[in-house]
Amino acid sequence: VLDMEALDKERAMALAKAWYDANGPFAGMYSMLPRAAQPCDSSSWIVRFRVEPDTGYVYRRKFVFQEADGALSVKDWSDDVDNPQEEEEEDFDPEDYNDADDSDTIDAEELMESSLRESHESELTELAADAEVPVEELLRRYGYMDSGEAGSADDPSAAAQTAQKHKKKKKKK
């Protein structure tokens, strides 16, 4: 049984961080950033922490401490825990987050949305204009008809026959 006076909040968090960074499941990939600690029983503390690089989560783990050769160390730890004795949730602290969202980012997003809206409106206008173009003009525009092959505007079937003739020619090539 440990002397709880020898293990205060700061010491518990420091020992947990040292153990997690060196021996934790993601040692070398993530570094612990302890936020709070609370004693659980005579040899364990619940430590609340985030990791760097930030995953967006706040973790709660129970760390069991031991004394060996006069030194305190972490003996074991557990998965996420909920402790009814734990302190109330801390208020939001912007220092805990590396969120780069600022007015410049919002302005850039609004500009991009405005540009997309204009692009969509322009496309709709072009499509509406294309809907009014005669079939013969569309056939010429897309290479299905030479200017000398144009049928009469009153005879769309002649234009369609010309288009079919060009499709057959392209398939033979």
mmCIF file of C-alpha atoms in Angstrom:
data_model
loop_
_atom_site.group_PDB
_atom_site.id
_atom_site.type_symbol
_atom_site.label_atom_id
_atom_site.label_comp_id
_atom_site.label_asym_id
_atom_site.label_seq_id
_atom_site.Cartn_x
_atom_site.Cartn_y
_atom_site.Cartn_z
ATOM 1 C CA VAL A 1 0.000 0.000 0.000
ATOM 2 C CA LEU A 2 1.385 3.351 -1.052
ATOM 3 C CA ASP A 3 1.640 6.376 1.132
ATOM 4 C CA MET A 4 -0.913 8.637 -0.580
ATOM 5 C CA GLU A 5 0.867 11.711 0.742
ATOM 6 C CA ALA A 6 3.882 10.757 -1.381
ATOM 7 C CA LEU A 7 1.698 10.687 -4.492
ATOM 8 C CA ASP A 8 -0.064 13.978 -5.142
ATOM 9 C CA LYS A 9 -1.974 15.049 -8.255
ATOM 10 C CA GLU A 10 1.013 16.518 -10.113
ATOM 11 C CA ARG A 11 3.229 13.517 -9.329
ATOM 12 C CA ALA A 12 0.505 11.062 -10.421
ATOM 13 C CA MET A 13 0.069 12.909 -13.730
ATOM 14 C CA ALA A 14 3.861 13.107 -14.301
ATOM 15 C CA LEU A 15 4.353 9.379 -13.595
ATOM 16 C CA ALA A 16 1.367 8.461 -15.791
ATOM 17 C CA LYS A 17 2.709 10.641 -18.635
ATOM 18 C CA ALA A 18 6.216 9.179 -18.394
ATOM 19 C CA TRP A 19 4.815 5.627 -18.409
ATOM 20 C CA TYR A 20 2.312 6.298 -21.243
ATOM 21 C CA ASP A 21 4.900 7.994 -23.473
ATOM 22 C CA ALA A 22 7.417 5.165 -22.981
ATOM 23 C CA ASN A 23 5.225 2.062 -22.545
ATOM 24 C CA GLY A 24 1.676 2.950 -23.576
ATOM 25 C CA PRO A 25 -0.070 1.260 -26.514
ATOM 26 C CA PHE A 26 1.016 4.036 -28.881
ATOM 27 C CA ALA A 27 4.448 4.772 -27.401
ATOM 28 C CA GLY A 28 6.420 6.889 -29.834
ATOM 29 C CA MET A 29 3.309 7.809 -31.838
ATOM 30 C CA TYR A 30 1.362 9.807 -29.255
ATOM 31 C CA SER A 31 2.429 11.849 -26.264
ATOM 32 C CA MET A 32 0.149 12.224 -23.231
ATOM 33 C CA LEU A 33 -1.023 15.705 -22.224
ATOM 34 C CA PRO A 34 -2.456 15.203 -18.685
ATOM 35 C CA ARG A 35 -5.337 17.511 -17.738
ATOM 36 C CA ALA A 36 -6.497 16.278 -14.339
ATOM 37 C CA ALA A 37 -6.040 13.461 -11.849
ATOM 38 C CA GLN A 38 -8.061 12.195 -8.931
ATOM 39 C CA PRO A 39 -7.242 9.491 -6.390
ATOM 40 C CA CYS A 40 -9.307 6.348 -6.723
ATOM 41 C CA ASP A 41 -8.011 4.257 -3.842
ATOM 42 C CA SER A 42 -4.782 3.787 -1.921
ATOM 43 C CA SER A 43 -2.725 2.861 -4.996
ATOM 44 C CA SER A 44 -4.541 4.165 -8.063
ATOM 45 C CA TRP A 45 -5.511 7.444 -9.701
ATOM 46 C CA ILE A 46 -7.845 8.281 -12.569
ATOM 47 C CA VAL A 47 -5.992 10.507 -14.994
ATOM 48 C CA ARG A 48 -7.817 12.562 -17.607
ATOM 49 C CA PHE A 49 -5.718 13.466 -20.640
ATOM 50 C CA ARG A 50 -5.526 14.298 -24.328
ATOM 51 C CA VAL A 51 -2.803 13.151 -26.688
ATOM 52 C CA GLU A 52 -0.510 14.912 -29.131
ATOM 53 C CA PRO A 53 -0.983 14.773 -32.082
ATOM 54 C CA ASP A 54 -4.551 15.630 -31.174
ATOM 55 C CA THR A 55 -7.215 12.973 -31.800
ATOM 56 C CA GLY A 56 -10.055 15.175 -30.564
ATOM 57 C CA TYR A 57 -10.772 12.900 -27.586
ATOM 58 C CA VAL A 58 -10.327 13.308 -23.858
ATOM 59 C CA TYR A 59 -9.302 9.992 -22.305
ATOM 60 C CA ARG A 60 -9.827 8.749 -18.746
ATOM 61 C CA ARG A 61 -7.630 5.909 -17.563
ATOM 62 C CA LYS A 62 -7.066 4.343 -14.189
ATOM 63 C CA PHE A 63 -3.346 4.118 -13.391
ATOM 64 C CA VAL A 64 -2.239 1.714 -10.660
ATOM 65 C CA PHE A 65 0.991 2.744 -8.950
ATOM 66 C CA GLN A 66 3.562 0.689 -7.093
ATOM 67 C CA GLU A 67 6.588 1.331 -4.949
ATOM 68 C CA ALA A 68 9.745 -0.589 -5.789
ATOM 69 C CA ASP A 69 13.163 0.105 -4.305
ATOM 70 C CA GLY A 70 11.832 3.315 -2.779
ATOM 71 C CA ALA A 71 10.618 4.727 -6.123
ATOM 72 C CA LEU A 72 7.044 5.150 -7.348
ATOM 73 C CA SER A 73 6.088 3.886 -10.811
ATOM 74 C CA VAL A 74 3.076 2.789 -12.850
ATOM 75 C CA LYS A 75 2.264 -0.888 -12.346
ATOM 76 C CA ASP A 76 -0.775 -1.118 -14.639
ATOM 77 C CA TRP A 77 -3.498 0.877 -16.296
ATOM 78 C CA SER A 78 -7.060 0.262 -17.472
ATOM 79 C CA ASP A 79 -9.325 1.191 -20.357
ATOM 80 C CA ASP A 80 -11.595 4.237 -20.232
ATOM 81 C CA VAL A 81 -13.281 4.592 -16.877
ATOM 82 C CA ASP A 82 -16.141 6.572 -15.457
ATOM 83 C CA ASN A 83 -15.775 7.531 -11.834
ATOM 84 C CA PRO A 84 -18.792 8.874 -9.975
ATOM 85 C CA GLN A 85 -16.404 10.632 -7.557
ATOM 86 C CA GLU A 86 -14.673 12.475 -10.381
ATOM 87 C CA GLU A 87 -14.759 16.260 -10.422
ATOM 88 C CA GLU A 88 -17.283 18.069 -12.556
ATOM 89 C CA GLU A 89 -16.303 18.574 -16.194
ATOM 90 C CA GLU A 90 -14.061 21.579 -16.653
ATOM 91 C CA ASP A 91 -15.295 24.525 -18.686
ATOM 92 C CA PHE A 92 -14.157 24.804 -22.274
ATOM 93 C CA ASP A 93 -10.598 26.054 -22.477
ATOM 94 C CA PRO A 94 -9.569 27.293 -25.940
ATOM 95 C CA GLU A 95 -5.920 26.734 -24.997
ATOM 96 C CA ASP A 96 -6.619 22.964 -25.115
ATOM 97 C CA TYR A 97 -7.399 23.108 -28.824
ATOM 98 C CA ASN A 98 -5.269 23.963 -31.824
ATOM 99 C CA ASP A 99 -8.261 25.056 -33.876
ATOM 100 C CA ALA A 100 -7.209 27.379 -36.700
ATOM 101 C CA ASP A 101 -10.780 28.382 -37.553
ATOM 102 C CA ASP A 102 -10.872 32.162 -37.611
ATOM 103 C CA SER A 103 -12.568 34.930 -39.548
ATOM 104 C CA ASP A 104 -10.136 34.518 -42.481
ATOM 105 C CA THR A 105 -11.172 30.871 -42.851
ATOM 106 C CA ILE A 106 -14.862 31.775 -42.705
ATOM 107 C CA ASP A 107 -14.356 34.546 -45.293
ATOM 108 C CA ALA A 108 -12.537 32.106 -47.607
ATOM 109 C CA GLU A 109 -15.347 29.548 -47.293
ATOM 110 C CA GLU A 110 -17.997 32.179 -48.042
ATOM 111 C CA LEU A 111 -16.033 33.332 -51.094
ATOM 112 C CA MET A 112 -15.756 29.740 -52.333
ATOM 113 C CA GLU A 113 -19.511 29.178 -51.841
ATOM 114 C CA SER A 114 -20.262 32.414 -53.721
ATOM 115 C CA SER A 115 -17.990 31.322 -56.582
ATOM 116 C CA LEU A 116 -19.687 27.910 -56.763
ATOM 117 C CA ARG A 117 -23.125 29.532 -56.749
ATOM 118 C CA GLU A 118 -22.112 31.816 -59.653
ATOM 119 C CA SER A 119 -20.649 28.841 -61.522
ATOM 120 C CA HIS A 120 -23.902 26.886 -61.133
ATOM 121 C CA GLU A 121 -25.982 29.862 -62.251
ATOM 122 C CA SER A 122 -23.729 30.314 -65.293
ATOM 123 C CA GLU A 123 -24.061 26.636 -66.206
ATOM 124 C CA LEU A 124 -27.857 26.789 -65.915
ATOM 125 C CA THR A 125 -27.927 29.886 -68.159
ATOM 126 C CA GLU A 126 -25.800 28.119 -70.799
ATOM 127 C CA LEU A 127 -28.014 25.020 -70.675
ATOM 128 C CA ALA A 128 -31.138 27.148 -71.112
ATOM 129 C CA ALA A 129 -29.536 28.876 -74.133
ATOM 130 C CA ASP A 130 -28.561 25.481 -75.654
ATOM 131 C CA ALA A 131 -32.179 24.319 -75.305
ATOM 132 C CA GLU A 132 -33.185 27.025 -77.838
ATOM 133 C CA VAL A 133 -30.571 26.043 -80.476
ATOM 134 C CA PRO A 134 -31.994 24.238 -83.563
ATOM 135 C CA VAL A 135 -31.069 20.548 -83.997
ATOM 136 C CA GLU A 136 -29.143 21.255 -87.219
ATOM 137 C CA GLU A 137 -26.920 23.775 -85.408
ATOM 138 C CA LEU A 138 -26.198 21.264 -82.634
ATOM 139 C CA LEU A 139 -25.345 18.598 -85.227
ATOM 140 C CA ARG A 140 -22.947 21.026 -86.938
ATOM 141 C CA ARG A 141 -21.488 22.148 -83.623
ATOM 142 C CA TYR A 142 -20.663 18.584 -82.591
ATOM 143 C CA GLY A 143 -19.389 17.456 -85.999
ATOM 144 C CA TYR A 144 -22.261 15.311 -87.209
ATOM 145 C CA MET A 145 -23.107 17.483 -90.202
ATOM 146 C CA ASP A 146 -21.170 19.602 -92.679
ATOM 147 C CA SER A 147 -22.680 22.958 -93.494
ATOM 148 C CA GLY A 148 -23.645 21.687 -97.004
ATOM 149 C CA GLU A 149 -25.594 18.715 -95.575
ATOM 150 C CA ALA A 150 -28.054 20.724 -93.551
ATOM 151 C CA GLY A 151 -31.664 19.770 -94.083
ATOM 152 C CA SER A 152 -34.485 22.161 -93.773
ATOM 153 C CA ALA A 153 -35.354 23.534 -90.347
ATOM 154 C CA ASP A 154 -38.854 22.149 -90.892
ATOM 155 C CA ASP A 155 -37.525 18.589 -91.415
ATOM 156 C CA PRO A 156 -35.783 17.347 -88.277
ATOM 157 C CA SER A 157 -35.827 13.767 -89.621
ATOM 158 C CA ALA A 158 -33.354 14.768 -92.363
ATOM 159 C CA ALA A 159 -30.964 16.073 -89.729
ATOM 160 C CA ALA A 160 -31.374 12.884 -87.708
ATOM 161 C CA GLN A 161 -30.657 10.752 -90.825
ATOM 162 C CA THR A 162 -27.486 12.761 -91.438
ATOM 163 C CA ALA A 163 -26.412 12.167 -87.836
ATOM 164 C CA GLN A 164 -27.016 8.391 -88.228
ATOM 165 C CA LYS A 165 -24.943 8.378 -91.427
ATOM 166 C CA HIS A 166 -22.012 10.052 -89.617
ATOM 167 C CA LYS A 167 -22.202 7.562 -86.727
ATOM 168 C CA LYS A 168 -21.922 4.671 -89.178
ATOM 169 C CA LYS A 169 -18.918 6.311 -90.845
ATOM 170 C CA LYS A 170 -17.168 6.729 -87.502
ATOM 171 C CA LYS A 171 -17.795 3.086 -86.551
ATOM 172 C CA LYS A 172 -16.219 1.863 -89.813
ATOM 173 C CA LYS A 173 -13.043 3.864 -89.121
#
